[in-house]
Amino acid sequence: MKKLLTTCVGFCLAWTVQAQFNPQKEIDYCATQALKTIQSLPADGHGNNIPRSIDKDKTTWRLVDYKDWCSGFWSGSLWYLYEGTQKSVFKAQAERFDKQLKPLSHEKAYD
């Protein structure tokens, strides 16, 4: 009986979580946030202009150059957003930031 009750509770919880999760809503939220970030970035595309993180108690992005170990995360996120939304702005921005990573393909790996 205890096993049956545990199983029923598990199924109910799984159904409840599934019913509340809306992937498209989450993708749309991320797209909105990414667009805000894109608008806040330096337009010249030189130097430290790849968003990395927002430090504690701050409201602006900490920007890095291509040599930072997280530099590819931003363009990767943009590619996922393009996949999820099919909005050309994400493709264009992903390509823009991918170009900045190009020098990494000519450097010797250290790991």
GROMACS .gro file of N, CA and C in nm:
model
  333
    1MET      N    1   0.082  -0.119   0.000
    1MET     CA    2   0.000   0.000   0.000
    1MET      C    3   0.087   0.126   0.000
    2LYS      N    4   0.191   0.123   0.082
    2LYS     CA    5   0.280   0.240   0.090
    2LYS      C    6   0.348   0.264  -0.045
    3LYS      N    7   0.385   0.156  -0.113
    3LYS     CA    8   0.450   0.166  -0.243
    3LYS      C    9   0.354   0.225  -0.346
    4LEU      N   10   0.228   0.184  -0.342
    4LEU     CA   11   0.127   0.236  -0.434
    4LEU      C   12   0.103   0.384  -0.409
    5LEU      N   13   0.095   0.422  -0.284
    5LEU     CA   14   0.074   0.562  -0.249
    5LEU      C   15   0.192   0.649  -0.296
    6THR      N   16   0.313   0.600  -0.274
    6THR     CA   17   0.433   0.672  -0.318
    6THR      C   18   0.433   0.688  -0.470
    7THR      N   19   0.397   0.584  -0.542
    7THR     CA   20   0.392   0.589  -0.687
    7THR      C   21   0.288   0.690  -0.734
    8CYS      N   22   0.170   0.690  -0.673
    8CYS     CA   23   0.064   0.784  -0.711
    8CYS      C   24   0.106   0.928  -0.685
    9VAL      N   25   0.168   0.953  -0.572
    9VAL     CA   26   0.214   1.087  -0.540
    9VAL      C   27   0.320   1.130  -0.641
   10GLY      N   28   0.410   1.039  -0.676
   10GLY     CA   29   0.514   1.069  -0.775
   10GLY      C   30   0.456   1.107  -0.909
   11PHE      N   31   0.357   1.030  -0.956
   11PHE     CA   32   0.292   1.061  -1.083
   11PHE      C   33   0.220   1.196  -1.078
   12CYS      N   34   0.154   1.224  -0.968
   12CYS     CA   35   0.083   1.352  -0.954
   12CYS      C   36   0.181   1.470  -0.957
   13LEU      N   37   0.292   1.456  -0.888
   13LEU     CA   38   0.392   1.563  -0.887
   13LEU      C   39   0.451   1.582  -1.026
   14ALA      N   40   0.482   1.473  -1.093
   14ALA     CA   41   0.539   1.483  -1.227
   14ALA      C   42   0.440   1.549  -1.323
   15TRP      N   43   0.315   1.515  -1.314
   15TRP     CA   44   0.212   1.573  -1.400
   15TRP      C   45   0.197   1.723  -1.372
   16THR      N   46   0.200   1.760  -1.244
   16THR     CA   47   0.185   1.900  -1.205
   16THR      C   48   0.301   1.982  -1.258
   17VAL      N   49   0.423   1.934  -1.244
   17VAL     CA   50   0.541   2.006  -1.292
   17VAL      C   51   0.535   2.019  -1.444
   18GLN      N   52   0.498   1.912  -1.512
   18GLN     CA   53   0.490   1.915  -1.657
   18GLN      C   54   0.383   2.013  -1.704
   19ALA      N   55   0.271   2.018  -1.636
   19ALA     CA   56   0.162   2.106  -1.675
   19ALA      C   57   0.200   2.254  -1.657
   20GLN      N   58   0.290   2.285  -1.565
   20GLN     CA   59   0.327   2.422  -1.538
   20GLN      C   60   0.442   2.472  -1.625
   21PHE      N   61   0.517   2.383  -1.686
   21PHE     CA   62   0.633   2.422  -1.764
   21PHE      C   63   0.593   2.446  -1.909
   22ASN      N   64   0.623   2.566  -1.958
   22ASN     CA   65   0.590   2.603  -2.095
   22ASN      C   66   0.720   2.643  -2.164
   23PRO      N   67   0.782   2.552  -2.241
   23PRO     CA   68   0.912   2.582  -2.302
   23PRO      C   69   0.911   2.708  -2.389
   24GLN      N   70   0.807   2.729  -2.467
   24GLN     CA   71   0.805   2.846  -2.554
   24GLN      C   72   0.802   2.974  -2.473
   25LYS      N   73   0.730   2.974  -2.363
   25LYS     CA   74   0.726   3.091  -2.276
   25LYS      C   75   0.865   3.121  -2.222
   26GLU      N   76   0.939   3.018  -2.186
   26GLU     CA   77   1.074   3.037  -2.132
   26GLU      C   78   1.170   3.085  -2.242
   27ILE      N   79   1.157   3.031  -2.361
   27ILE     CA   80   1.240   3.075  -2.474
   27ILE      C   81   1.211   3.222  -2.504
   28ASP      N   82   1.084   3.259  -2.505
   28ASP     CA   83   1.047   3.398  -2.531
   28ASP      C   84   1.104   3.493  -2.425
   29TYR      N   85   1.103   3.450  -2.300
   29TYR     CA   86   1.160   3.531  -2.193
   29TYR      C   87   1.310   3.549  -2.217
   30CYS      N   88   1.380   3.441  -2.247
   30CYS     CA   89   1.524   3.449  -2.272
   30CYS      C   90   1.554   3.538  -2.393
   31ALA      N   91   1.471   3.529  -2.495
   31ALA     CA   92   1.489   3.612  -2.614
   31ALA      C   93   1.475   3.760  -2.579
   32THR      N   94   1.377   3.793  -2.497
   32THR     CA   95   1.357   3.932  -2.455
   32THR      C   96   1.479   3.982  -2.378
   33GLN      N   97   1.530   3.900  -2.288
   33GLN     CA   98   1.647   3.940  -2.210
   33GLN      C   99   1.770   3.955  -2.300
   34ALA      N  100   1.787   3.865  -2.395
   34ALA     CA  101   1.901   3.872  -2.486
   34ALA      C  102   1.894   3.998  -2.573
   35LEU      N  103   1.775   4.034  -2.617
   35LEU     CA  104   1.760   4.156  -2.697
   35LEU      C  105   1.800   4.280  -2.616
   36LYS      N  106   1.763   4.281  -2.488
   36LYS     CA  107   1.804   4.391  -2.401
   36LYS      C  108   1.956   4.397  -2.389
   37THR      N  109   2.016   4.280  -2.377
   37THR     CA  110   2.162   4.274  -2.367
   37THR      C  111   2.227   4.324  -2.495
   38ILE      N  112   2.178   4.279  -2.609
   38ILE     CA  113   2.233   4.320  -2.738
   38ILE      C  114   2.229   4.472  -2.751
   39GLN      N  115   2.119   4.531  -2.710
   39GLN     CA  116   2.104   4.677  -2.720
   39GLN      C  117   2.200   4.751  -2.627
   40SER      N  118   2.244   4.686  -2.522
   40SER     CA  119   2.332   4.752  -2.425
   40SER      C  120   2.480   4.739  -2.460
   41LEU      N  121   2.514   4.658  -2.559
   41LEU     CA  122   2.654   4.632  -2.591
   41LEU      C  123   2.715   4.743  -2.676
   42PRO      N  124   2.846   4.761  -2.665
   42PRO     CA  125   2.914   4.860  -2.749
   42PRO      C  126   2.896   4.824  -2.897
   43ALA      N  127   2.870   4.923  -2.979
   43ALA     CA  128   2.842   4.898  -3.121
   43ALA      C  129   2.968   4.873  -3.202
   44ASP      N  130   3.084   4.920  -3.154
   44ASP     CA  131   3.204   4.910  -3.235
   44ASP      C  132   3.257   4.768  -3.251
   45GLY      N  133   3.226   4.679  -3.157
   45GLY     CA  134   3.267   4.540  -3.169
   45GLY      C  135   3.415   4.515  -3.146
   46HIS      N  136   3.484   4.605  -3.081
   46HIS     CA  137   3.626   4.587  -3.053
   46HIS      C  138   3.651   4.581  -2.903
   47GLY      N  139   3.756   4.509  -2.865
   47GLY     CA  140   3.793   4.502  -2.724
   47GLY      C  141   3.701   4.413  -2.644
   48ASN      N  142   3.683   4.450  -2.521
   48ASN     CA  143   3.598   4.372  -2.431
   48ASN      C  144   3.452   4.404  -2.458
   49ASN      N  145   3.386   4.322  -2.535
   49ASN     CA  146   3.245   4.348  -2.562
   49ASN      C  147   3.160   4.221  -2.564
   50ILE      N  148   3.214   4.111  -2.511
   50ILE     CA  149   3.139   3.986  -2.503
   50ILE      C  150   3.082   3.975  -2.362
   51PRO      N  151   2.950   3.966  -2.347
   51PRO     CA  152   2.890   3.955  -2.214
   51PRO      C  153   2.932   3.825  -2.146
   52ARG      N  154   2.974   3.836  -2.021
   52ARG     CA  155   3.017   3.718  -1.947
   52ARG      C  156   2.926   3.692  -1.827
   53SER      N  157   2.908   3.794  -1.744
   53SER     CA  158   2.828   3.777  -1.622
   53SER      C  159   2.790   3.914  -1.568
   54ILE      N  160   2.698   3.912  -1.475
   54ILE     CA  161   2.663   4.034  -1.402
   54ILE      C  162   2.705   4.009  -1.258
   55ASP      N  163   2.799   4.088  -1.212
   55ASP     CA  164   2.852   4.068  -1.078
   55ASP      C  165   2.747   4.097  -0.971
   56LYS      N  166   2.767   4.039  -0.856
   56LYS     CA  167   2.676   4.056  -0.743
   56LYS      C  168   2.660   4.205  -0.713
   57ASP      N  169   2.538   4.245  -0.688
   57ASP     CA  170   2.503   4.384  -0.656
   57ASP      C  171   2.527   4.481  -0.772
   58LYS      N  172   2.536   4.429  -0.894
   58LYS     CA  173   2.553   4.513  -1.013
   58LYS      C  174   2.433   4.494  -1.105
   59THR      N  175   2.418   4.582  -1.201
   59THR     CA  176   2.308   4.571  -1.297
   59THR      C  177   2.356   4.572  -1.441
   60THR      N  178   2.487   4.582  -1.459
   60THR     CA  179   2.541   4.582  -1.595
   60THR      C  180   2.631   4.460  -1.616
   61TRP      N  181   2.641   4.422  -1.741
   61TRP     CA  182   2.723   4.307  -1.778
   61TRP      C  183   2.871   4.336  -1.758
   62ARG      N  184   2.942   4.236  -1.713
   62ARG     CA  185   3.089   4.239  -1.716
   62ARG      C  186   3.127   4.187  -1.854
   63LEU      N  187   3.201   4.266  -1.929
   63LEU     CA  188   3.236   4.231  -2.066
   63LEU      C  189   3.379   4.180  -2.073
   64VAL      N  190   3.402   4.082  -2.160
   64VAL     CA  191   3.535   4.023  -2.176
   64VAL      C  192   3.571   4.017  -2.324
   65ASP      N  193   3.696   3.982  -2.351
   65ASP     CA  194   3.736   3.961  -2.490
   65ASP      C  195   3.736   3.811  -2.520
   66TYR      N  196   3.780   3.775  -2.638
   66TYR     CA  197   3.773   3.635  -2.682
   66TYR      C  198   3.861   3.541  -2.600
   67LYS      N  199   3.958   3.593  -2.526
   67LYS     CA  200   4.050   3.507  -2.452
   67LYS      C  201   3.991   3.453  -2.321
   68ASP      N  202   3.881   3.510  -2.275
   68ASP     CA  203   3.816   3.463  -2.152
   68ASP      C  204   3.760   3.323  -2.176
   69TRP      N  205   3.768   3.237  -2.076
   69TRP     CA  206   3.725   3.098  -2.094
   69TRP      C  207   3.574   3.085  -2.116
   70CYS      N  208   3.499   3.189  -2.088
   70CYS     CA  209   3.353   3.188  -2.110
   70CYS      C  210   3.312   3.260  -2.237
   71SER      N  211   3.408   3.304  -2.318
   71SER     CA  212   3.376   3.391  -2.432
   71SER      C  213   3.281   3.327  -2.533
   72GLY      N  214   3.280   3.198  -2.546
   72GLY     CA  215   3.192   3.132  -2.642
   72GLY      C  216   3.050   3.108  -2.592
   73PHE      N  217   3.028   3.127  -2.464
   73PHE     CA  218   2.895   3.102  -2.409
   73PHE      C  219   2.791   3.195  -2.470
   74TRP      N  220   2.828   3.321  -2.491
   74TRP     CA  221   2.732   3.419  -2.541
   74TRP      C  222   2.686   3.383  -2.682
   75SER      N  223   2.782   3.359  -2.772
   75SER     CA  224   2.740   3.324  -2.909
   75SER      C  225   2.665   3.192  -2.910
   76GLY      N  226   2.702   3.099  -2.825
   76GLY     CA  227   2.628   2.972  -2.816
   76GLY      C  228   2.485   2.994  -2.773
   77SER      N  229   2.465   3.083  -2.677
   77SER     CA  230   2.330   3.116  -2.632
   77SER      C  231   2.249   3.180  -2.745
   78LEU      N  232   2.316   3.266  -2.821
   78LEU     CA  233   2.247   3.331  -2.933
   78LEU      C  234   2.207   3.228  -3.040
   79TRP      N  235   2.292   3.129  -3.065
   79TRP     CA  236   2.255   3.024  -3.161
   79TRP      C  237   2.135   2.945  -3.112
   80TYR      N  238   2.132   2.915  -2.982
   80TYR     CA  239   2.015   2.845  -2.926
   80TYR      C  240   1.889   2.930  -2.940
   81LEU      N  241   1.902   3.060  -2.918
   81LEU     CA  242   1.786   3.148  -2.932
   81LEU      C  243   1.740   3.155  -3.077
   82TYR      N  244   1.835   3.155  -3.169
   82TYR     CA  245   1.796   3.153  -3.310
   82TYR      C  246   1.721   3.023  -3.342
   83GLU      N  247   1.771   2.913  -3.289
   83GLU     CA  248   1.704   2.784  -3.310
   83GLU      C  249   1.562   2.785  -3.252
   84GLY      N  250   1.547   2.845  -3.135
   84GLY     CA  251   1.418   2.845  -3.066
   84GLY      C  252   1.318   2.946  -3.117
   85THR      N  253   1.368   3.054  -3.182
   85THR     CA  254   1.277   3.161  -3.226
   85THR      C  255   1.274   3.182  -3.377
   86GLN      N  256   1.380   3.140  -3.444
   86GLN     CA  257   1.398   3.165  -3.587
   86GLN      C  258   1.404   3.315  -3.621
   87LYS      N  259   1.441   3.397  -3.523
   87LYS     CA  260   1.455   3.541  -3.547
   87LYS      C  261   1.595   3.569  -3.599
   88SER      N  262   1.601   3.637  -3.713
   88SER     CA  263   1.729   3.661  -3.779
   88SER      C  264   1.825   3.745  -3.696
   89VAL      N  265   1.773   3.827  -3.606
   89VAL     CA  266   1.860   3.909  -3.522
   89VAL      C  267   1.953   3.820  -3.440
   90PHE      N  268   1.906   3.706  -3.394
   90PHE     CA  269   1.991   3.618  -3.314
   90PHE      C  270   2.097   3.550  -3.400
   91LYS      N  271   2.061   3.515  -3.521
   91LYS     CA  272   2.159   3.456  -3.613
   91LYS      C  273   2.268   3.558  -3.645
   92ALA      N  274   2.229   3.679  -3.678
   92ALA     CA  275   2.326   3.784  -3.712
   92ALA      C  276   2.419   3.813  -3.594
   93GLN      N  277   2.364   3.821  -3.475
   93GLN     CA  278   2.447   3.849  -3.358
   93GLN      C  279   2.538   3.730  -3.324
   94ALA      N  280   2.487   3.609  -3.341
   94ALA     CA  281   2.570   3.491  -3.316
   94ALA      C  282   2.689   3.489  -3.413
   95GLU      N  283   2.663   3.520  -3.537
   95GLU     CA  284   2.772   3.526  -3.636
   95GLU      C  285   2.871   3.637  -3.601
   96ARG      N  286   2.820   3.749  -3.555
   96ARG     CA  287   2.906   3.862  -3.515
   96ARG      C  288   3.002   3.820  -3.404
   97PHE      N  289   2.950   3.753  -3.303
   97PHE     CA  290   3.035   3.715  -3.191
   97PHE      C  291   3.120   3.593  -3.224
   98ASP      N  292   3.074   3.505  -3.313
   98ASP     CA  293   3.158   3.394  -3.358
   98ASP      C  294   3.284   3.447  -3.426
   99LYS      N  295   3.271   3.553  -3.505
   99LYS     CA  296   3.387   3.611  -3.573
   99LYS      C  297   3.492   3.658  -3.472
  100GLN      N  298   3.447   3.705  -3.359
  100GLN     CA  299   3.542   3.751  -3.257
  100GLN      C  300   3.618   3.635  -3.194
  101LEU      N  301   3.563   3.515  -3.204
  101LEU     CA  302   3.629   3.397  -3.147
  101LEU      C  303   3.729   3.333  -3.244
  102LYS      N  304   3.730   3.377  -3.368
  102LYS     CA  305   3.815   3.319  -3.473
  102LYS      C  306   3.961   3.307  -3.432
  103PRO      N  307   4.021   3.407  -3.366
  103PRO     CA  308   4.163   3.393  -3.327
  103PRO      C  309   4.190   3.269  -3.242
  104LEU      N  310   4.091   3.221  -3.170
  104LEU     CA  311   4.111   3.103  -3.087
  104LEU      C  312   4.144   2.980  -3.171
  105SER      N  313   4.097   2.977  -3.294
  105SER     CA  314   4.123   2.861  -3.379
  105SER      C  315   4.269   2.855  -3.425
  106HIS      N  316   4.343   2.964  -3.404
  106HIS     CA  317   4.484   2.969  -3.445
  106HIS      C  318   4.579   2.960  -3.325
  107GLU      N  319   4.526   2.957  -3.206
  107GLU     CA  320   4.609   2.950  -3.087
  107GLU      C  321   4.625   2.806  -3.040
  108LYS      N  322   4.735   2.779  -2.980
  108LYS     CA  323   4.763   2.646  -2.928
  108LYS      C  324   4.677   2.621  -2.803
  109ALA      N  325   4.617   2.505  -2.798
  109ALA     CA  326   4.534   2.470  -2.682
  109ALA      C  327   4.623   2.443  -2.561
  110TYR      N  328   4.572   2.472  -2.445
  110TYR     CA  329   4.651   2.453  -2.323
  110TYR      C  330   4.588   2.356  -2.225
  111ASP      N  331   4.478   2.295  -2.264
  111ASP     CA  332   4.416   2.200  -2.170
  111ASP      C  333   4.417   2.060  -2.224
   0.00000   0.00000   0.00000
